[in-house]
CSV table of C-alpha atoms in Angstrom, one decimal:
chain,number,residue,atom,x,y,z
A,1,MET,CA,-13.9,106.8,-226.1
A,2,MET,CA,-15.5,109.1,-223.6
A,3,ARG,CA,-13.7,109.2,-220.2
A,4,ALA,CA,-16.3,110.2,-217.7
A,5,PHE,CA,-18.8,108.1,-215.9
A,6,LEU,CA,-22.6,108.0,-216.3
A,7,THR,CA,-25.2,106.7,-214.0
A,8,CYS,CA,-28.3,104.7,-214.9
A,9,ALA,CA,-31.2,105.7,-212.7
A,10,VAL,CA,-33.2,102.5,-212.6
A,11,GLY,CA,-36.8,102.8,-211.5
A,12,ALA,CA,-38.2,100.5,-208.9
A,13,LEU,CA,-40.0,97.7,-210.6
A,14,THR,CA,-42.8,95.6,-209.0
A,15,ILE,CA,-43.2,92.4,-210.8
A,16,GLY,CA,-46.6,91.2,-209.6
A,17,ALA,CA,-49.0,88.6,-210.5
A,18,SER,CA,-50.4,90.6,-213.5
A,19,ALA,CA,-47.0,90.4,-215.1
A,20,LEU,CA,-47.2,86.6,-215.1
A,21,ALA,CA,-50.4,86.6,-217.1
A,22,ALA,CA,-50.7,84.7,-220.3
A,23,GLY,CA,-48.8,86.2,-223.2
A,24,ALA,CA,-45.6,87.0,-221.3
A,25,GLN,CA,-42.5,85.9,-223.3
A,26,THR,CA,-39.9,83.5,-222.2
A,27,PRO,CA,-37.2,84.0,-224.8
A,28,THR,CA,-33.8,82.3,-224.8
A,29,GLU,CA,-32.6,85.0,-227.3
A,30,ILE,CA,-32.7,88.7,-226.7
A,31,ASN,CA,-32.4,91.4,-229.4
A,32,PHE,CA,-31.0,94.7,-228.1
A,33,GLY,CA,-31.8,97.8,-230.2
A,34,VAL,CA,-29.4,100.7,-230.6
A,35,ILE,CA,-30.5,104.0,-232.1
A,36,PRO,CA,-28.2,105.2,-234.8
A,37,THR,CA,-26.4,108.2,-233.4
A,38,GLU,CA,-23.4,107.4,-235.6
A,39,ALA,CA,-22.3,104.9,-238.3
A,40,SER,CA,-23.5,101.4,-237.5
A,41,VAL,CA,-20.0,100.0,-238.0
A,42,ASN,CA,-18.7,102.3,-235.2
A,43,GLN,CA,-21.6,101.5,-232.9
A,44,LYS,CA,-21.1,97.8,-233.4
A,45,LYS,CA,-17.5,98.1,-232.2
A,46,SER,CA,-18.7,99.9,-229.1
A,47,TRP,CA,-21.7,97.8,-228.3
A,48,GLU,CA,-20.6,94.3,-229.0
A,49,PRO,CA,-18.4,93.8,-225.9
A,50,PHE,CA,-21.2,95.0,-223.7
A,51,LEU,CA,-23.7,92.7,-225.4
A,52,GLN,CA,-21.3,89.8,-225.1
A,53,ALA,CA,-21.0,90.5,-221.4
A,54,MET,CA,-24.7,90.7,-221.1
A,55,ALA,CA,-25.0,87.3,-222.8
A,56,LYS,CA,-22.5,85.7,-220.5
A,57,ALA,CA,-24.2,87.1,-217.4
A,58,THR,CA,-27.7,86.3,-218.3
A,59,GLY,CA,-27.3,83.0,-220.3
A,60,PHE,CA,-29.3,84.4,-223.2
A,61,LYS,CA,-28.0,84.8,-226.7
A,62,VAL,CA,-27.9,88.6,-227.1
A,63,ASN,CA,-28.0,90.1,-230.6
A,64,GLY,CA,-27.4,93.8,-231.4
A,65,VAL,CA,-29.9,95.4,-233.7
A,66,TYR,CA,-28.3,98.4,-235.4
A,67,ALA,CA,-31.1,100.1,-237.4
A,68,THR,CA,-30.5,102.7,-240.1
A,69,ASP,CA,-32.9,105.1,-238.4
A,70,TYR,CA,-34.6,105.6,-235.0
A,71,ALA,CA,-37.9,104.4,-236.4
A,72,GLY,CA,-36.3,101.0,-237.2
A,73,VAL,CA,-35.7,100.4,-233.5
A,74,ILE,CA,-39.2,101.5,-232.5
A,75,GLU,CA,-40.8,99.3,-235.1
A,76,GLY,CA,-38.5,96.5,-234.2
A,77,MET,CA,-39.8,96.6,-230.6
A,78,ARG,CA,-43.4,97.0,-231.8
A,79,PHE,CA,-43.2,93.7,-233.8
A,80,ASN,CA,-41.1,92.0,-231.1
A,81,LYS,CA,-38.0,91.9,-233.2
A,82,VAL,CA,-36.4,94.0,-230.4
A,83,GLN,CA,-37.0,93.2,-226.7
A,84,ILE,CA,-34.8,95.9,-225.0
A,85,ALA,CA,-33.3,99.1,-226.5
A,86,TRP,CA,-31.4,102.2,-225.8
A,87,TYR,CA,-33.4,105.2,-227.0
A,88,GLY,CA,-33.4,109.0,-226.8
A,89,ASN,CA,-36.3,110.6,-225.0
A,90,LYS,CA,-38.5,111.2,-228.0
A,91,SER,CA,-37.9,107.8,-229.5
A,92,GLY,CA,-38.4,106.3,-226.1
A,93,MET,CA,-41.8,107.9,-225.7
A,94,GLU,CA,-42.7,106.6,-229.2
A,95,ALA,CA,-41.7,103.1,-228.1
A,96,VAL,CA,-43.9,103.4,-225.0
A,97,ASP,CA,-46.8,104.9,-226.9
A,98,ARG,CA,-46.9,102.6,-229.9
A,99,ALA,CA,-44.5,99.7,-229.4
A,100,GLY,CA,-45.5,98.2,-226.1
A,101,GLY,CA,-42.4,99.6,-224.4
A,102,GLU,CA,-41.7,100.3,-220.7
A,103,VAL,CA,-39.0,102.6,-219.4
A,104,PHE,CA,-37.0,100.9,-216.7
A,105,ALA,CA,-33.8,102.8,-216.6
A,106,ARG,CA,-32.5,106.2,-217.2
A,107,ILE,CA,-28.9,107.5,-217.5
A,108,VAL,CA,-27.6,110.3,-215.3
A,109,ALA,CA,-24.1,111.6,-214.8
A,110,ARG,CA,-22.1,110.2,-211.9
A,111,ASP,CA,-21.6,113.7,-210.5
A,112,GLY,CA,-25.4,114.1,-210.2
A,113,ASN,CA,-26.1,115.9,-213.5
A,114,ASP,CA,-29.0,114.2,-215.2
A,115,GLY,CA,-29.0,115.9,-218.6
A,116,TYR,CA,-27.2,116.9,-221.7
A,117,TYR,CA,-27.6,119.7,-224.3
A,118,SER,CA,-28.7,120.2,-227.8
A,119,HIS,CA,-26.4,122.4,-229.9
A,120,ILE,CA,-26.4,124.3,-233.1
A,121,ILE,CA,-22.9,124.1,-234.6
A,122,VAL,CA,-21.0,125.8,-237.4
A,123,HIS,CA,-17.4,125.7,-238.7
A,124,LYS,CA,-14.9,127.6,-236.5
A,125,ASP,CA,-14.2,129.9,-239.4
A,126,SER,CA,-17.9,130.7,-239.9
A,127,PRO,CA,-19.0,134.3,-239.5
A,128,PHE,CA,-22.0,133.1,-237.5
A,129,ALA,CA,-21.7,133.8,-233.8
A,130,LYS,CA,-25.3,133.3,-232.6
A,131,VAL,CA,-28.4,131.4,-233.7
A,132,GLU,CA,-30.1,134.6,-235.0
A,133,ASP,CA,-27.3,134.9,-237.6
A,134,ILE,CA,-28.4,131.7,-239.4
A,135,LEU,CA,-32.1,132.7,-239.4
A,136,LYS,CA,-32.1,135.3,-242.2
A,137,CYS,CA,-33.9,132.6,-244.2
A,138,ASP,CA,-32.6,133.7,-247.6
A,139,LYS,CA,-32.1,130.0,-248.6
A,140,SER,CA,-28.4,130.4,-248.9
A,141,LEU,CA,-27.3,127.9,-246.2
A,142,ASP,CA,-27.2,124.1,-246.2
A,143,PHE,CA,-28.6,122.8,-242.9
A,144,GLY,CA,-28.0,119.5,-241.3
A,145,ILE,CA,-30.7,118.3,-238.9
A,146,GLY,CA,-31.1,115.0,-237.0
A,147,ASP,CA,-33.3,112.0,-237.4
A,148,PRO,CA,-37.0,113.0,-237.0
A,149,ASN,CA,-37.1,110.9,-233.9
A,150,SER,CA,-34.0,112.4,-232.3
A,151,THR,CA,-34.6,114.5,-229.2
A,152,SER,CA,-31.5,116.7,-229.4
A,153,GLY,CA,-31.0,116.6,-233.1
A,154,PHE,CA,-34.5,117.3,-234.2
A,155,LEU,CA,-37.2,117.8,-231.5
A,156,VAL,CA,-35.5,120.3,-229.2
A,157,PRO,CA,-34.0,122.6,-231.9
A,158,THR,CA,-37.3,122.5,-233.8
A,159,ALA,CA,-39.3,123.5,-230.8
A,160,TYR,CA,-36.9,126.1,-229.3
A,161,ILE,CA,-35.6,127.7,-232.5
A,162,PHE,CA,-37.9,127.2,-235.4
A,163,ALA,CA,-41.4,126.7,-234.0
A,164,ALA,CA,-40.8,129.5,-231.5
A,165,ARG,CA,-40.2,131.9,-234.4
A,166,ASN,CA,-42.8,130.3,-236.8
A,167,ILE,CA,-40.0,129.3,-239.1
A,168,ASP,CA,-40.1,126.3,-241.4
A,169,PRO,CA,-36.5,125.1,-241.9
A,170,LYS,CA,-37.4,123.8,-245.4
A,171,THR,CA,-38.3,127.3,-246.5
A,172,CYS,CA,-35.5,129.0,-244.6
A,173,PHE,CA,-32.5,127.0,-245.8
A,174,LYS,CA,-31.2,126.1,-249.2
A,175,THR,CA,-31.2,122.4,-248.3
A,176,VAL,CA,-32.2,120.5,-245.1
A,177,ARG,CA,-30.4,117.1,-244.7
A,178,ASN,CA,-31.3,114.5,-242.1
A,179,ALA,CA,-28.4,112.7,-240.6
A,180,ASN,CA,-27.1,111.2,-237.4
A,181,HIS,CA,-25.1,113.2,-234.9
A,182,GLN,CA,-21.7,112.0,-236.0
A,183,ALA,CA,-22.4,112.7,-239.7
A,184,ASN,CA,-23.7,116.2,-238.9
A,185,ALA,CA,-20.6,116.9,-236.9
A,186,MET,CA,-18.3,115.8,-239.6
A,187,ALA,CA,-20.3,117.6,-242.3
A,188,VAL,CA,-19.8,120.9,-240.4
A,189,ALA,CA,-16.1,120.2,-239.7
A,190,ASN,CA,-15.6,119.5,-243.5
A,191,LYS,CA,-17.7,122.5,-244.6
A,192,GLN,CA,-20.2,120.2,-246.3
A,193,VAL,CA,-23.0,122.1,-244.5
A,194,ALA,CA,-22.9,125.6,-243.1
A,195,VAL,CA,-24.8,124.7,-239.9
A,196,ALA,CA,-26.2,121.6,-238.2
A,197,THR,CA,-27.7,120.3,-235.0
A,198,ASN,CA,-25.7,118.2,-232.5
A,199,ASN,CA,-25.5,117.5,-228.8
A,200,SER,CA,-23.0,117.8,-226.0
A,201,GLU,CA,-22.5,114.1,-225.6
A,202,ASN,CA,-21.7,113.5,-229.2
A,203,LEU,CA,-19.3,116.4,-229.4
A,204,GLN,CA,-17.4,115.0,-226.4
A,205,ARG,CA,-17.2,111.7,-228.2
A,206,VAL,CA,-16.0,113.4,-231.4
A,207,GLU,CA,-13.3,115.1,-229.3
A,208,VAL,CA,-11.9,111.7,-228.5
A,209,THR,CA,-12.6,109.8,-231.8
A,210,ALA,CA,-11.8,112.7,-234.2
A,211,PRO,CA,-10.0,115.4,-232.3
A,212,ASP,CA,-8.9,117.3,-235.4
A,213,ALA,CA,-12.5,117.5,-236.6
A,214,ARG,CA,-13.7,118.7,-233.2
A,215,LYS,CA,-11.3,121.6,-233.4
A,216,GLN,CA,-13.1,122.8,-236.5
A,217,ILE,CA,-16.5,123.0,-234.8
A,218,LYS,CA,-18.0,126.0,-233.0
A,219,ILE,CA,-21.1,126.0,-230.9
A,220,ILE,CA,-23.4,129.0,-231.4
A,221,TRP,CA,-26.5,127.8,-229.6
A,222,THR,CA,-27.1,125.6,-226.5
A,223,SER,CA,-30.5,124.4,-225.4
A,224,PRO,CA,-31.9,124.1,-221.9
A,225,LEU,CA,-30.9,120.9,-220.1
A,226,ILE,CA,-32.4,117.7,-221.7
A,227,PRO,CA,-32.9,114.6,-219.5
A,228,LEU,CA,-30.5,111.8,-220.3
A,229,ASP,CA,-31.6,108.7,-222.3
A,230,PRO,CA,-34.0,106.0,-221.2
A,231,ILE,CA,-33.5,102.2,-221.5
A,232,VAL,CA,-36.7,100.5,-222.5
A,233,TRP,CA,-37.8,96.9,-222.6
A,234,ARG,CA,-41.0,95.4,-223.9
A,235,LYS,CA,-43.7,95.5,-221.2
A,236,ASP,CA,-44.7,91.9,-221.8
A,237,LEU,CA,-41.1,90.6,-221.4
A,238,ASP,CA,-41.0,87.6,-219.0
A,239,PRO,CA,-40.4,88.8,-215.4
A,240,ALA,CA,-37.5,86.3,-215.0
A,241,VAL,CA,-35.9,87.8,-218.0
A,242,LYS,CA,-36.3,91.3,-216.7
A,243,THR,CA,-34.8,90.3,-213.4
A,244,LYS,CA,-31.7,88.9,-215.1
A,245,LEU,CA,-31.3,91.9,-217.3
A,246,TYR,CA,-31.7,94.2,-214.3
A,247,ALA,CA,-29.2,92.3,-212.3
A,248,PHE,CA,-26.6,92.5,-215.1
A,249,LEU,CA,-27.0,96.2,-215.5
A,250,MET,CA,-26.7,96.7,-211.7
A,251,SER,CA,-23.6,94.6,-211.3
A,252,SER,CA,-21.5,95.1,-214.4
A,253,GLY,CA,-18.6,97.4,-214.0
A,254,ARG,CA,-19.0,97.9,-210.3
A,255,ARG,CA,-15.3,97.7,-209.4
A,256,GLU,CA,-14.3,100.1,-212.1
A,257,ALA,CA,-16.8,102.6,-210.9
A,258,LEU,CA,-15.0,102.5,-207.5
A,259,GLY,CA,-11.7,103.1,-209.2
A,260,GLY,CA,-10.7,99.5,-208.9
A,261,ARG,CA,-8.4,97.5,-211.2
A,262,GLU,CA,-11.1,95.5,-213.0
A,263,GLU,CA,-11.5,96.8,-216.5
A,264,GLN,CA,-15.2,96.1,-217.0
A,265,SER,CA,-17.8,98.5,-218.5
A,266,GLY,CA,-21.3,98.6,-217.3
A,267,CYS,CA,-23.3,99.4,-214.2
A,268,SER,CA,-22.5,99.2,-210.5
A,269,HIS,CA,-24.6,98.6,-207.4
A,270,PRO,CA,-24.6,101.8,-205.3
A,271,ARG,CA,-25.2,100.1,-202.0
A,272,ARG,CA,-22.1,97.9,-202.4
A,273,ASP,CA,-20.1,100.8,-203.7
A,274,ARG,CA,-20.9,102.9,-200.6
A,275,GLU,CA,-20.2,100.0,-198.3
A,276,ALA,CA,-16.8,99.6,-199.9
A,277,ARG,CA,-16.2,103.3,-199.1
A,278,GLY,CA,-17.4,102.7,-195.5
A,279,ASP,CA,-20.5,104.7,-195.8
A,280,ALA,CA,-22.8,102.5,-193.8
A,281,GLU,CA,-25.5,105.1,-193.1
A,282,GLU,CA,-26.2,105.8,-196.8
A,283,SER,CA,-26.1,102.1,-197.6
A,284,ARG,CA,-29.1,101.3,-195.4
A,285,ASP,CA,-31.4,102.9,-197.9
A,286,ARG,CA,-30.6,100.4,-200.6
A,287,ARG,CA,-31.4,96.7,-200.8
A,288,VAL,CA,-30.2,93.9,-203.1
A,289,PRO,CA,-32.9,92.9,-205.6
A,290,PRO,CA,-34.6,89.6,-204.4
A,291,ALA,CA,-33.7,86.6,-206.5
A,292,GLY,CA,-37.1,86.0,-208.0
A,293,GLY,CA,-39.3,88.9,-207.4
A,294,GLY,CA,-39.9,92.6,-207.3
A,295,ILE,CA,-37.1,95.2,-206.9
A,296,PRO,CA,-37.3,97.3,-203.7
A,297,ARG,CA,-37.2,101.0,-203.7
A,298,GLY,CA,-34.6,103.3,-202.2
A,299,ARG,CA,-33.9,107.0,-201.8
A,300,GLN,CA,-31.3,108.3,-204.3
A,301,GLY,CA,-30.9,112.0,-203.3
A,302,ARG,CA,-29.7,114.0,-206.2
A,303,THR,CA,-29.7,111.2,-208.7
A,304,ALA,CA,-31.9,111.1,-211.8
A,305,ARG,CA,-35.7,110.9,-211.5
A,306,ARG,CA,-38.2,109.1,-213.6
A,307,PRO,CA,-41.2,111.4,-214.3
A,308,GLU,CA,-43.7,109.3,-212.4
A,309,GLU,CA,-41.5,108.4,-209.4
A,310,ASP,CA,-39.1,109.9,-206.9
A,311,ASP,CA,-37.7,106.7,-205.5
A,312,ARG,CA,-34.8,105.3,-207.5
A,313,ARG,CA,-32.1,102.7,-207.8
A,314,VAL,CA,-28.8,103.7,-209.5
A,315,CYS,CA,-26.2,101.9,-211.6
A,316,ARG,CA,-22.9,103.6,-212.7
A,317,ARG,CA,-21.1,103.0,-215.9
A,318,ARG,CA,-18.2,104.4,-217.8
A,319,ARG,CA,-18.7,107.3,-220.3
A,320,ASP,CA,-16.9,105.2,-222.9
A,321,HIS,CA,-19.4,102.5,-222.3
A,322,PRO,CA,-21.7,102.3,-225.3
A,323,LEU,CA,-24.8,103.5,-223.4
A,324,THR,CA,-24.2,107.1,-224.3
């Protein structure tokens, strides 16, 4: 499991009268969608403890939805089979645009970094040392690319490498195979493909879960910084449900984030954390969410930003927590 911490930047939400209009849902059961960055059996092992903790804290029955592709999670939200989900940036935008989704949280690193990187990877014994080396386009190389709705596995390398050079991967490479990040990393490590896309977060995870395989992988291209992942819920989800989910994300794992002895993954409340450290001045900028209403705003300094707002709330979590 990954060892570092991440921070969820949670946007200020105003749950007004319009949100109480007819059509808002009042479910007793919540389906949480997980985009397939690795094999579903591995993701289930990582996510189920978190979802069980969510169920215990909120009183809802919480089911994990582990789709075989990103589109499955998007369509699940569109048809209300998924009420809340972890997405990448591209799939999150798709969920907002065509599945009635609303971004309410975004992950940033605890140290203030709010992004990650897309990579092009090859085997460590490969003669390729830079991205130009793989772009001879003589159809001699097998290429592993990500899911079409993946930000780092598909969109970013397509835009920065191929579209920028007017190259179609399908005419450049011998084969082009779509797979999740884990599968692409293992395919490179085992010399099943000559080159593949990946990202910094997945390679860090592979370093822990499959260290021998990680030693076989060489990075030959790194993208500009990509904003970390959004958490999205259905816009028409009942406000009371939103409040419970928000409260869980803000409180889970707080002691661990402070270096305490409680082994609990999840998010922490920054105001309480700072007060525990004796930082009273910073803590005045944050307020505990009211029990039944809107969530107040607070300045968050160098923490992550949602595109449309500068005022944030923050929740910290472990890097080996499944929200990665």
